[in-house]
Structures are given as structure tokens and as C-alpha cells.
Amino acid sequence: MYGDEATIRRILTETGDTWAVVGLSANQRRAAYGVAQVLQRFGKRIVPVHPKAETVHGEAGYASLAEIPFEVDVVDVFVNSELAGAVADEAVKKGAKAVWFQLGVVDEDAGERVRAAGLDMVMDRCPAIEIPRLR
């Protein structure tokens, strides 16, 4: 319902390799840290987006999507569902090609806005679980 297999495959294999990971900090206990590591292992460039703007996994961090000075292909969202819609709207403004809401992150209205803007959208799934299945 939140991400058909074709959309998941397209995002992971065709959409592009620069992933902004919103909510990624240097806190190794957070899920975003491990997921970003898996994405890197599968050839994705991760871009940490967090108010602390920390360097994570060797990549410079930014406080917001708007501050990233280059194009982003996918915005991977690790924030609460209540905040995810605003991030999705920022992703559209940034010119991303897809938005991915992590496990437990659901906002139907945001999903509709993202799809209406022509972007691919996945909700309540984890790319670190999905990407190994493609090999």
C-alpha cells in the first residue's frame, strides 16, 4: 500500500545514488546510523541532515535539506510522522526524485502531495531491508 515493489526497485536501482538521510546524526544507537551504513555499502552516497549538522560515515552533514549545495536524488526520512510532511514538502522544493519514509513513518497527505508533484513515494518501509533483496 505504501510502496509497491516496482516503485521500491526503481528508487533503489534507477533513481540515483545521492540519498539525504533526514534525522541522521553521529548517534550510533539510532536506526538512521545503521541504515545509512547499509546504503553506503550498496554504493549510495549518504548526506546527513540533522540540526547538529554532524559528519557521519565520512560525509559532511547539513542542518536542513535547503542547505545542501548539490542535487539530492532520494530523501530518506527518519523523523516522527507528525514532522514528516514538512520534510516531504522540503524534498519536493529541493528537486528530489523520490521520498522514502522509514518504518513507522506514515503521512497519507504528504504522500499524496509528493506523488502529485511527480516524485516516487515509499512509506513505512526500510531501504536497508529492501536493498539486499534486489541482489
Short mmCIF file of N, CA, C and O in Angstrom, two decimals:
data_model
loop_
_atom_site.label_atom_id
_atom_site.label_comp_id
_atom_site.label_asym_id
_atom_site.label_seq_id
_atom_site.Cartn_x
_atom_site.Cartn_y
_atom_site.Cartn_z
N MET A 1 0.83 -1.20 0.00
CA MET A 1 0.00 0.00 0.00
C MET A 1 0.87 1.26 0.00
O MET A 1 0.55 2.23 -0.63
N TYR A 2 1.96 1.22 0.77
CA TYR A 2 2.80 2.41 0.89
C TYR A 2 4.00 2.41 -0.03
O TYR A 2 4.77 3.34 -0.04
N GLY A 3 4.18 1.35 -0.75
CA GLY A 3 5.31 1.27 -1.67
C GLY A 3 5.28 -0.04 -2.42
O GLY A 3 5.67 -1.06 -1.87
N ASP A 4 4.79 0.01 -3.64
CA ASP A 4 4.74 -1.22 -4.41
C ASP A 4 6.16 -1.63 -4.79
O ASP A 4 7.08 -0.83 -4.80
N GLU A 5 6.31 -2.90 -5.12
CA GLU A 5 7.64 -3.44 -5.40
C GLU A 5 8.33 -2.73 -6.57
O GLU A 5 9.53 -2.53 -6.55
N ALA A 6 7.56 -2.36 -7.58
CA ALA A 6 8.16 -1.67 -8.74
C ALA A 6 8.74 -0.32 -8.33
O ALA A 6 9.82 0.06 -8.77
N THR A 7 8.01 0.41 -7.49
CA THR A 7 8.50 1.72 -7.03
C THR A 7 9.74 1.55 -6.16
O THR A 7 10.72 2.29 -6.32
N ILE A 8 9.71 0.59 -5.26
CA ILE A 8 10.86 0.33 -4.40
C ILE A 8 12.09 -0.01 -5.25
O ILE A 8 13.16 0.55 -5.06
N ARG A 9 11.91 -0.90 -6.21
CA ARG A 9 13.02 -1.30 -7.08
C ARG A 9 13.55 -0.09 -7.87
O ARG A 9 14.76 0.10 -7.99
N ARG A 10 12.64 0.72 -8.41
CA ARG A 10 13.05 1.88 -9.20
C ARG A 10 13.88 2.85 -8.35
O ARG A 10 14.93 3.33 -8.77
N ILE A 11 13.40 3.14 -7.14
CA ILE A 11 14.13 4.07 -6.27
C ILE A 11 15.51 3.53 -5.93
O ILE A 11 16.50 4.25 -5.98
N LEU A 12 15.59 2.25 -5.63
CA LEU A 12 16.85 1.66 -5.19
C LEU A 12 17.83 1.40 -6.32
O LEU A 12 19.04 1.33 -6.08
N THR A 13 17.34 1.25 -7.56
CA THR A 13 18.25 0.88 -8.64
C THR A 13 18.38 1.91 -9.76
O THR A 13 19.36 1.89 -10.48
N GLU A 14 17.40 2.80 -9.91
CA GLU A 14 17.41 3.71 -11.06
C GLU A 14 17.37 5.19 -10.71
O GLU A 14 17.77 6.02 -11.52
N THR A 15 16.86 5.54 -9.55
CA THR A 15 16.57 6.94 -9.25
C THR A 15 17.82 7.79 -9.05
O THR A 15 17.82 8.96 -9.32
N GLY A 16 18.88 7.20 -8.57
CA GLY A 16 20.10 7.95 -8.31
C GLY A 16 20.71 7.52 -7.00
O GLY A 16 20.06 6.88 -6.17
N ASP A 17 21.96 7.89 -6.81
CA ASP A 17 22.72 7.37 -5.69
C ASP A 17 22.99 8.37 -4.57
O ASP A 17 23.72 8.04 -3.63
N THR A 18 22.43 9.57 -4.63
CA THR A 18 22.65 10.54 -3.55
C THR A 18 21.40 10.58 -2.67
O THR A 18 20.34 11.02 -3.11
N TRP A 19 21.56 10.10 -1.46
CA TRP A 19 20.46 9.98 -0.51
C TRP A 19 20.67 10.94 0.67
O TRP A 19 21.64 10.77 1.42
N ALA A 20 19.79 11.90 0.82
CA ALA A 20 19.78 12.75 2.01
C ALA A 20 19.03 11.97 3.09
O ALA A 20 17.90 11.55 2.87
N VAL A 21 19.68 11.75 4.23
CA VAL A 21 19.06 10.98 5.31
C VAL A 21 18.70 11.96 6.43
O VAL A 21 19.56 12.40 7.20
N VAL A 22 17.43 12.33 6.48
CA VAL A 22 16.95 13.33 7.43
C VAL A 22 16.74 12.67 8.79
O VAL A 22 15.99 11.71 8.93
N GLY A 23 17.46 13.18 9.78
CA GLY A 23 17.45 12.61 11.12
C GLY A 23 18.71 11.84 11.44
O GLY A 23 18.85 11.29 12.52
N LEU A 24 19.66 11.83 10.49
CA LEU A 24 20.92 11.09 10.68
C LEU A 24 21.91 11.95 11.46
O LEU A 24 22.28 13.03 11.03
N SER A 25 22.32 11.41 12.60
CA SER A 25 23.36 12.05 13.42
C SER A 25 24.45 11.02 13.71
O SER A 25 24.37 9.88 13.25
N ALA A 26 25.43 11.40 14.49
CA ALA A 26 26.52 10.50 14.85
C ALA A 26 26.13 9.54 15.97
O ALA A 26 26.95 8.74 16.42
N ASN A 27 24.89 9.57 16.41
CA ASN A 27 24.41 8.68 17.47
C ASN A 27 24.27 7.26 16.92
O ASN A 27 23.34 6.96 16.17
N GLN A 28 25.19 6.40 17.29
CA GLN A 28 25.23 5.04 16.76
C GLN A 28 24.07 4.17 17.23
O GLN A 28 23.82 3.11 16.66
N ARG A 29 23.35 4.61 18.25
CA ARG A 29 22.22 3.83 18.76
C ARG A 29 20.93 4.08 17.96
O ARG A 29 19.96 3.37 18.14
N ARG A 30 20.94 5.08 17.10
CA ARG A 30 19.74 5.40 16.31
C ARG A 30 19.71 4.56 15.04
O ARG A 30 20.75 4.28 14.43
N ALA A 31 18.50 4.20 14.62
CA ALA A 31 18.35 3.36 13.42
C ALA A 31 18.95 4.01 12.19
O ALA A 31 19.52 3.32 11.34
N ALA A 32 18.84 5.32 12.08
CA ALA A 32 19.34 6.02 10.89
C ALA A 32 20.84 5.75 10.68
O ALA A 32 21.28 5.64 9.53
N TYR A 33 21.57 5.63 11.75
CA TYR A 33 23.02 5.41 11.66
C TYR A 33 23.32 4.10 10.93
O TYR A 33 24.12 4.06 10.00
N GLY A 34 22.68 3.03 11.35
CA GLY A 34 22.91 1.73 10.73
C GLY A 34 22.36 1.64 9.32
O GLY A 34 22.99 1.06 8.43
N VAL A 35 21.19 2.23 9.08
CA VAL A 35 20.61 2.21 7.73
C VAL A 35 21.51 2.96 6.76
O VAL A 35 21.76 2.49 5.64
N ALA A 36 22.04 4.11 7.18
CA ALA A 36 22.94 4.88 6.31
C ALA A 36 24.18 4.05 5.98
O ALA A 36 24.68 4.09 4.84
N GLN A 37 24.66 3.29 6.94
CA GLN A 37 25.83 2.44 6.72
C GLN A 37 25.53 1.37 5.65
O GLN A 37 26.35 1.12 4.77
N VAL A 38 24.34 0.78 5.71
CA VAL A 38 23.94 -0.21 4.72
C VAL A 38 23.83 0.44 3.34
O VAL A 38 24.31 -0.10 2.33
N LEU A 39 23.21 1.62 3.27
CA LEU A 39 23.09 2.32 1.98
C LEU A 39 24.47 2.57 1.38
O LEU A 39 24.67 2.37 0.18
N GLN A 40 25.42 3.00 2.20
CA GLN A 40 26.78 3.21 1.71
C GLN A 40 27.39 1.91 1.18
O GLN A 40 28.03 1.91 0.14
N ARG A 41 27.17 0.84 1.90
CA ARG A 41 27.71 -0.46 1.49
C ARG A 41 27.18 -0.87 0.11
O ARG A 41 27.85 -1.56 -0.64
N PHE A 42 25.98 -0.42 -0.22
CA PHE A 42 25.38 -0.73 -1.52
C PHE A 42 25.61 0.39 -2.54
O PHE A 42 24.90 0.47 -3.54
N GLY A 43 26.59 1.26 -2.27
CA GLY A 43 27.01 2.24 -3.26
C GLY A 43 26.29 3.57 -3.26
O GLY A 43 26.49 4.39 -4.16
N LYS A 44 25.48 3.83 -2.26
CA LYS A 44 24.78 5.11 -2.17
C LYS A 44 25.65 6.13 -1.44
O LYS A 44 26.36 5.80 -0.49
N ARG A 45 25.57 7.37 -1.89
CA ARG A 45 26.21 8.47 -1.15
C ARG A 45 25.17 8.99 -0.17
O ARG A 45 24.08 9.41 -0.58
N ILE A 46 25.49 8.95 1.09
CA ILE A 46 24.55 9.45 2.09
C ILE A 46 24.93 10.88 2.47
O ILE A 46 26.12 11.24 2.50
N VAL A 47 23.90 11.67 2.74
CA VAL A 47 24.09 13.06 3.15
C VAL A 47 23.32 13.24 4.47
O VAL A 47 22.09 13.24 4.46
N PRO A 48 24.04 13.36 5.59
CA PRO A 48 23.35 13.53 6.87
C PRO A 48 22.63 14.88 6.94
O PRO A 48 23.21 15.92 6.61
N VAL A 49 21.36 14.84 7.36
CA VAL A 49 20.59 16.06 7.56
C VAL A 49 20.04 16.00 8.98
O VAL A 49 19.22 15.14 9.32
N HIS A 50 20.52 16.92 9.81
CA HIS A 50 20.17 16.92 11.23
C HIS A 50 20.52 18.31 11.76
O HIS A 50 21.49 18.91 11.30
N PRO A 51 19.75 18.84 12.72
CA PRO A 51 20.08 20.17 13.24
C PRO A 51 21.52 20.33 13.70
O PRO A 51 22.09 21.42 13.63
N LYS A 52 22.16 19.23 14.15
CA LYS A 52 23.55 19.31 14.59
C LYS A 52 24.54 19.38 13.43
O LYS A 52 25.71 19.71 13.63
N ALA A 53 24.10 19.03 12.22
CA ALA A 53 24.94 19.06 11.02
C ALA A 53 26.27 18.35 11.23
O ALA A 53 27.33 18.85 10.88
N GLU A 54 26.22 17.16 11.80
CA GLU A 54 27.43 16.39 12.09
C GLU A 54 27.92 15.61 10.88
O GLU A 54 27.13 15.22 10.02
N THR A 55 29.22 15.39 10.83
CA THR A 55 29.79 14.48 9.84
C THR A 55 29.52 13.06 10.31
O THR A 55 29.79 12.72 11.46
N VAL A 56 28.95 12.24 9.41
CA VAL A 56 28.61 10.86 9.75
C VAL A 56 29.07 9.96 8.61
O VAL A 56 28.84 10.27 7.43
N HIS A 57 29.71 8.86 8.95
CA HIS A 57 30.21 7.91 7.95
C HIS A 57 31.07 8.62 6.89
O HIS A 57 31.02 8.28 5.71
N GLY A 58 31.81 9.63 7.31
CA GLY A 58 32.71 10.34 6.41
C GLY A 58 32.06 11.38 5.53
O GLY A 58 32.73 12.01 4.71
N GLU A 59 30.76 11.61 5.70
CA GLU A 59 30.04 12.59 4.87
C GLU A 59 29.63 13.79 5.72
O GLU A 59 29.09 13.64 6.82
N ALA A 60 29.89 14.99 5.18
CA ALA A 60 29.54 16.23 5.88
C ALA A 60 28.03 16.33 6.04
O ALA A 60 27.27 15.97 5.14
N GLY A 61 27.61 16.81 7.19
CA GLY A 61 26.19 16.97 7.49
C GLY A 61 25.71 18.38 7.25
O GLY A 61 26.49 19.34 7.22
N TYR A 62 24.40 18.51 7.10
CA TYR A 62 23.74 19.80 6.89
C TYR A 62 22.56 19.90 7.84
O TYR A 62 21.93 18.89 8.18
N ALA A 63 22.25 21.11 8.25
CA ALA A 63 21.17 21.32 9.20
C ALA A 63 19.79 21.17 8.56
O ALA A 63 18.81 20.91 9.25
N SER A 64 19.71 21.34 7.24
CA SER A 64 18.42 21.20 6.55
C SER A 64 18.67 20.78 5.11
O SER A 64 19.78 20.92 4.59
N LEU A 65 17.62 20.30 4.46
CA LEU A 65 17.73 19.95 3.04
C LEU A 65 18.11 21.16 2.20
O LEU A 65 18.90 21.06 1.27
N ALA A 66 17.55 22.31 2.55
CA ALA A 66 17.80 23.54 1.78
C ALA A 66 19.27 23.93 1.78
O ALA A 66 19.74 24.57 0.84
N GLU A 67 20.02 23.54 2.81
CA GLU A 67 21.43 23.91 2.91
C GLU A 67 22.35 23.03 2.09
O GLU A 67 23.52 23.37 1.89
N ILE A 68 21.87 21.92 1.58
CA ILE A 68 22.71 21.02 0.79
C ILE A 68 23.00 21.71 -0.55
O ILE A 68 22.07 22.03 -1.29
N PRO A 69 24.28 21.94 -0.88
CA PRO A 69 24.62 22.72 -2.07
C PRO A 69 24.72 21.92 -3.37
O PRO A 69 25.34 22.37 -4.33
N PHE A 70 24.09 20.75 -3.41
CA PHE A 70 24.11 19.92 -4.62
C PHE A 70 22.78 19.18 -4.70
O PHE A 70 21.99 19.20 -3.76
N GLU A 71 22.58 18.52 -5.83
CA GLU A 71 21.32 17.80 -6.04
C GLU A 71 21.26 16.54 -5.18
O GLU A 71 22.26 15.90 -4.91
N VAL A 72 20.05 16.23 -4.78
CA VAL A 72 19.77 15.04 -3.99
C VAL A 72 18.76 14.21 -4.77
O VAL A 72 17.77 14.76 -5.29
N ASP A 73 18.99 12.91 -4.86
CA ASP A 73 18.07 12.05 -5.60
C ASP A 73 16.92 11.54 -4.74
O ASP A 73 15.76 11.56 -5.16
N VAL A 74 17.24 11.07 -3.53
CA VAL A 74 16.24 10.49 -2.65
C VAL A 74 16.37 11.14 -1.28
O VAL A 74 17.48 11.35 -0.78
N VAL A 75 15.22 11.44 -0.66
CA VAL A 75 15.21 11.95 0.70
C VAL A 75 14.62 10.84 1.58
O VAL A 75 13.46 10.46 1.43
N ASP A 76 15.46 10.30 2.46
CA ASP A 76 15.10 9.21 3.37
C ASP A 76 14.78 9.84 4.71
O ASP A 76 15.63 10.51 5.31
N VAL A 77 13.56 9.64 5.21
CA VAL A 77 13.04 10.41 6.34
C VAL A 77 12.95 9.57 7.61
O VAL A 77 12.17 8.63 7.70
N PHE A 78 13.76 9.95 8.61
CA PHE A 78 13.79 9.33 9.93
C PHE A 78 13.29 10.30 10.99
O PHE A 78 13.96 10.53 11.98
N VAL A 79 12.15 10.90 10.77
CA VAL A 79 11.56 11.77 11.79
C VAL A 79 10.16 11.24 12.09
O VAL A 79 9.61 10.44 11.34
N ASN A 80 9.57 11.70 13.18
CA ASN A 80 8.22 11.28 13.54
C ASN A 80 7.23 11.63 12.43
O ASN A 80 7.41 12.62 11.72
N SER A 81 6.19 10.84 12.33
CA SER A 81 5.16 11.05 11.31
C SER A 81 4.62 12.48 11.33
O SER A 81 4.32 13.05 10.29
N GLU A 82 4.51 13.07 12.52
CA GLU A 82 3.97 14.43 12.64
C GLU A 82 4.86 15.47 11.95
O GLU A 82 4.39 16.52 11.54
N LEU A 83 6.14 15.18 11.83
CA LEU A 83 7.09 16.10 11.21
C LEU A 83 7.42 15.73 9.77
O LEU A 83 8.01 16.53 9.04
N ALA A 84 7.04 14.54 9.37
CA ALA A 84 7.46 14.02 8.07
C ALA A 84 6.88 14.80 6.89
O ALA A 84 7.53 14.96 5.86
N GLY A 85 5.66 15.29 7.02
CA GLY A 85 5.02 16.03 5.92
C GLY A 85 5.82 17.27 5.53
O GLY A 85 6.00 17.55 4.34
N ALA A 86 6.31 17.98 6.52
CA ALA A 86 7.11 19.18 6.24
C ALA A 86 8.40 18.81 5.53
O ALA A 86 8.85 19.50 4.61
N VAL A 87 9.00 17.69 5.92
CA VAL A 87 10.23 17.23 5.26
C VAL A 87 9.92 16.84 3.82
O VAL A 87 10.68 17.15 2.90
N ALA A 88 8.81 16.15 3.62
CA ALA A 88 8.41 15.77 2.25
C ALA A 88 8.25 17.00 1.37
O ALA A 88 8.69 17.02 0.22
N ASP A 89 7.62 18.04 1.91
CA ASP A 89 7.43 19.28 1.15
C ASP A 89 8.79 19.91 0.81
O ASP A 89 8.99 20.43 -0.30
N GLU A 90 9.73 19.86 1.76
CA GLU A 90 11.08 20.38 1.50
C GLU A 90 11.77 19.57 0.40
O GLU A 90 12.49 20.13 -0.43
N ALA A 91 11.54 18.26 0.41
CA ALA A 91 12.15 17.39 -0.60
C ALA A 91 11.67 17.76 -2.00
O ALA A 91 12.44 17.80 -2.95
N VAL A 92 10.38 18.07 -2.11
CA VAL A 92 9.82 18.49 -3.40
C VAL A 92 10.48 19.79 -3.83
O VAL A 92 10.92 19.93 -4.97
N LYS A 93 10.57 20.76 -2.91
CA LYS A 93 11.20 22.05 -3.22
C LYS A 93 12.66 21.88 -3.62
O LYS A 93 13.17 22.60 -4.47
N LYS A 94 13.34 20.93 -2.98
CA LYS A 94 14.76 20.69 -3.24
C LYS A 94 14.98 20.08 -4.62
O LYS A 94 16.08 20.16 -5.17
N GLY A 95 13.93 19.48 -5.19
CA GLY A 95 14.07 18.86 -6.51
C GLY A 95 14.44 17.39 -6.46
O GLY A 95 14.92 16.83 -7.45
N ALA A 96 14.21 16.76 -5.32
CA ALA A 96 14.48 15.32 -5.20
C ALA A 96 13.58 14.55 -6.16
O ALA A 96 12.55 15.06 -6.61
N LYS A 97 13.98 13.33 -6.46
CA LYS A 97 13.21 12.47 -7.37
C LYS A 97 12.31 11.51 -6.60
O LYS A 97 11.38 10.95 -7.18
N ALA A 98 12.62 11.29 -5.33
CA ALA A 98 11.84 10.34 -4.53
C ALA A 98 11.95 10.70 -3.06
O ALA A 98 12.93 11.30 -2.62
N VAL A 99 10.91 10.29 -2.31
CA VAL A 99 10.89 10.45 -0.86
C VAL A 99 10.60 9.07 -0.27
O VAL A 99 9.73 8.35 -0.75
N TRP A 100 11.37 8.72 0.76
CA TRP A 100 11.23 7.42 1.41
C TRP A 100 11.01 7.66 2.89
O TRP A 100 11.90 8.16 3.58
N PHE A 101 9.82 7.32 3.40
CA PHE A 101 9.54 7.39 4.83
C PHE A 101 9.88 6.04 5.46
O PHE A 101 9.42 5.00 4.99
N GLN A 102 10.67 6.07 6.51
CA GLN A 102 11.13 4.86 7.17
C GLN A 102 10.01 4.09 7.86
O GLN A 102 8.88 4.57 7.97
N LEU A 103 10.35 2.91 8.36
CA LEU A 103 9.39 2.09 9.11
C LEU A 103 8.74 2.92 10.21
O LEU A 103 9.41 3.63 10.95
N GLY A 104 7.43 2.86 10.28
CA GLY A 104 6.69 3.59 11.30
C GLY A 104 6.37 5.02 10.95
O GLY A 104 5.66 5.69 11.68
N VAL A 105 6.90 5.52 9.83
CA VAL A 105 6.64 6.90 9.42
C VAL A 105 5.57 6.88 8.32
O VAL A 105 5.81 6.39 7.23
N VAL A 106 4.40 7.42 8.66
CA VAL A 106 3.28 7.42 7.73
C VAL A 106 2.58 8.77 7.78
O VAL A 106 2.27 9.29 8.85
N ASP A 107 2.36 9.36 6.61
CA ASP A 107 1.57 10.59 6.46
C ASP A 107 0.95 10.52 5.07
O ASP A 107 1.59 10.85 4.08
N GLU A 108 -0.30 10.08 5.03
CA GLU A 108 -1.00 9.88 3.76
C GLU A 108 -1.08 11.18 2.94
O GLU A 108 -0.89 11.16 1.72
N ASP A 109 -1.38 12.29 3.61
CA ASP A 109 -1.50 13.57 2.89
C ASP A 109 -0.17 13.96 2.26
O ASP A 109 -0.13 14.42 1.12
N ALA A 110 0.91 13.77 2.99
CA ALA A 110 2.24 14.08 2.45
C ALA A 110 2.53 13.19 1.25
O ALA A 110 3.06 13.65 0.23
N GLY A 111 2.17 11.93 1.35
CA GLY A 111 2.37 11.01 0.24
C GLY A 111 1.65 11.45 -1.01
O GLY A 111 2.19 11.41 -2.12
N GLU A 112 0.43 11.91 -0.84
CA GLU A 112 -0.35 12.41 -1.98
C GLU A 112 0.30 13.65 -2.59
O GLU A 112 0.37 13.77 -3.82
N ARG A 113 0.78 14.57 -1.75
CA ARG A 113 1.44 15.77 -2.25
C ARG A 113 2.71 15.42 -3.03
O ARG A 113 2.97 15.99 -4.09
N VAL A 114 3.48 14.48 -2.49
CA VAL A 114 4.73 14.08 -3.14
C VAL A 114 4.44 13.45 -4.50
O VAL A 114 5.04 13.81 -5.50
N ARG A 115 3.49 12.54 -4.54
CA ARG A 115 3.13 11.89 -5.81
C ARG A 115 2.54 12.89 -6.80
O ARG A 115 2.84 12.83 -8.00
N ALA A 116 1.75 13.82 -6.31
CA ALA A 116 1.16 14.85 -7.18
C ALA A 116 2.24 15.73 -7.80
O ALA A 116 2.07 16.25 -8.91
N ALA A 117 3.36 15.87 -7.10
CA ALA A 117 4.48 16.67 -7.62
C ALA A 117 5.35 15.86 -8.59
O ALA A 117 6.32 16.38 -9.12
N GLY A 118 5.00 14.59 -8.78
CA GLY A 118 5.70 13.77 -9.75
C GLY A 118 6.85 12.94 -9.20
O GLY A 118 7.62 12.36 -9.96
N LEU A 119 6.98 12.87 -7.89
CA LEU A 119 8.05 12.10 -7.26
C LEU A 119 7.54 10.72 -6.88
O LEU A 119 6.35 10.53 -6.65
N ASP A 120 8.46 9.76 -6.80
CA ASP A 120 8.12 8.46 -6.25
C ASP A 120 8.05 8.58 -4.73
O ASP A 120 8.75 9.40 -4.14
N MET A 121 7.21 7.75 -4.11
CA MET A 121 7.00 7.82 -2.66
C MET A 121 6.88 6.42 -2.09
O MET A 121 6.16 5.59 -2.63
N VAL A 122 7.62 6.18 -1.00
CA VAL A 122 7.51 4.95 -0.23
C VAL A 122 7.32 5.34 1.23
O VAL A 122 7.96 6.27 1.70
N MET A 123 6.42 4.63 1.92
CA MET A 123 6.19 4.88 3.34
C MET A 123 6.26 3.58 4.13
O MET A 123 5.90 2.53 3.61
N ASP A 124 6.70 3.71 5.38
CA ASP A 124 6.66 2.60 6.32
C ASP A 124 7.45 1.39 5.83
O ASP A 124 7.06 0.24 6.04
N ARG A 125 8.56 1.65 5.17
CA ARG A 125 9.47 0.59 4.69
C ARG A 125 10.90 1.03 5.00
O ARG A 125 11.16 2.21 5.23
N CYS A 126 11.83 0.10 4.94
CA CYS A 126 13.23 0.42 5.21
C CYS A 126 14.11 0.00 4.04
O CYS A 126 14.12 -1.17 3.67
N PRO A 127 14.86 0.94 3.46
CA PRO A 127 15.71 0.58 2.33
C PRO A 127 16.80 -0.43 2.70
O PRO A 127 17.23 -1.21 1.87
N ALA A 128 17.23 -0.44 3.96
CA ALA A 128 18.26 -1.39 4.39
C ALA A 128 17.73 -2.82 4.39
O ALA A 128 18.49 -3.77 4.27
N ILE A 129 16.42 -2.97 4.51
CA ILE A 129 15.79 -4.28 4.40
C ILE A 129 15.53 -4.62 2.94
O ILE A 129 15.72 -5.76 2.51
N GLU A 130 15.12 -3.63 2.17
CA GLU A 130 14.72 -3.86 0.78
C GLU A 130 15.90 -4.04 -0.17
O GLU A 130 15.85 -4.88 -1.07
N ILE A 131 16.97 -3.27 0.00
CA ILE A 131 18.04 -3.27 -0.99
C ILE A 131 18.76 -4.63 -1.11
O ILE A 131 19.07 -5.06 -2.22
N PRO A 132 19.00 -5.36 -0.01
CA PRO A 132 19.65 -6.67 -0.19
C PRO A 132 18.79 -7.67 -0.96
O PRO A 132 19.29 -8.58 -1.60
N ARG A 133 17.49 -7.49 -0.92
CA ARG A 133 16.56 -8.39 -1.62
C ARG A 133 16.67 -8.25 -3.13
O ARG A 133 16.25 -9.13 -3.87
N LEU A 134 17.21 -7.14 -3.60
CA LEU A 134 17.30 -6.88 -5.04
C LEU A 134 18.46 -7.60 -5.67
O LEU A 134 18.53 -7.71 -6.90
N ARG A 135 19.43 -8.05 -4.91
CA ARG A 135 20.64 -8.66 -5.45
C ARG A 135 20.42 -10.11 -5.81
O ARG A 135 19.68 -10.83 -5.29
#
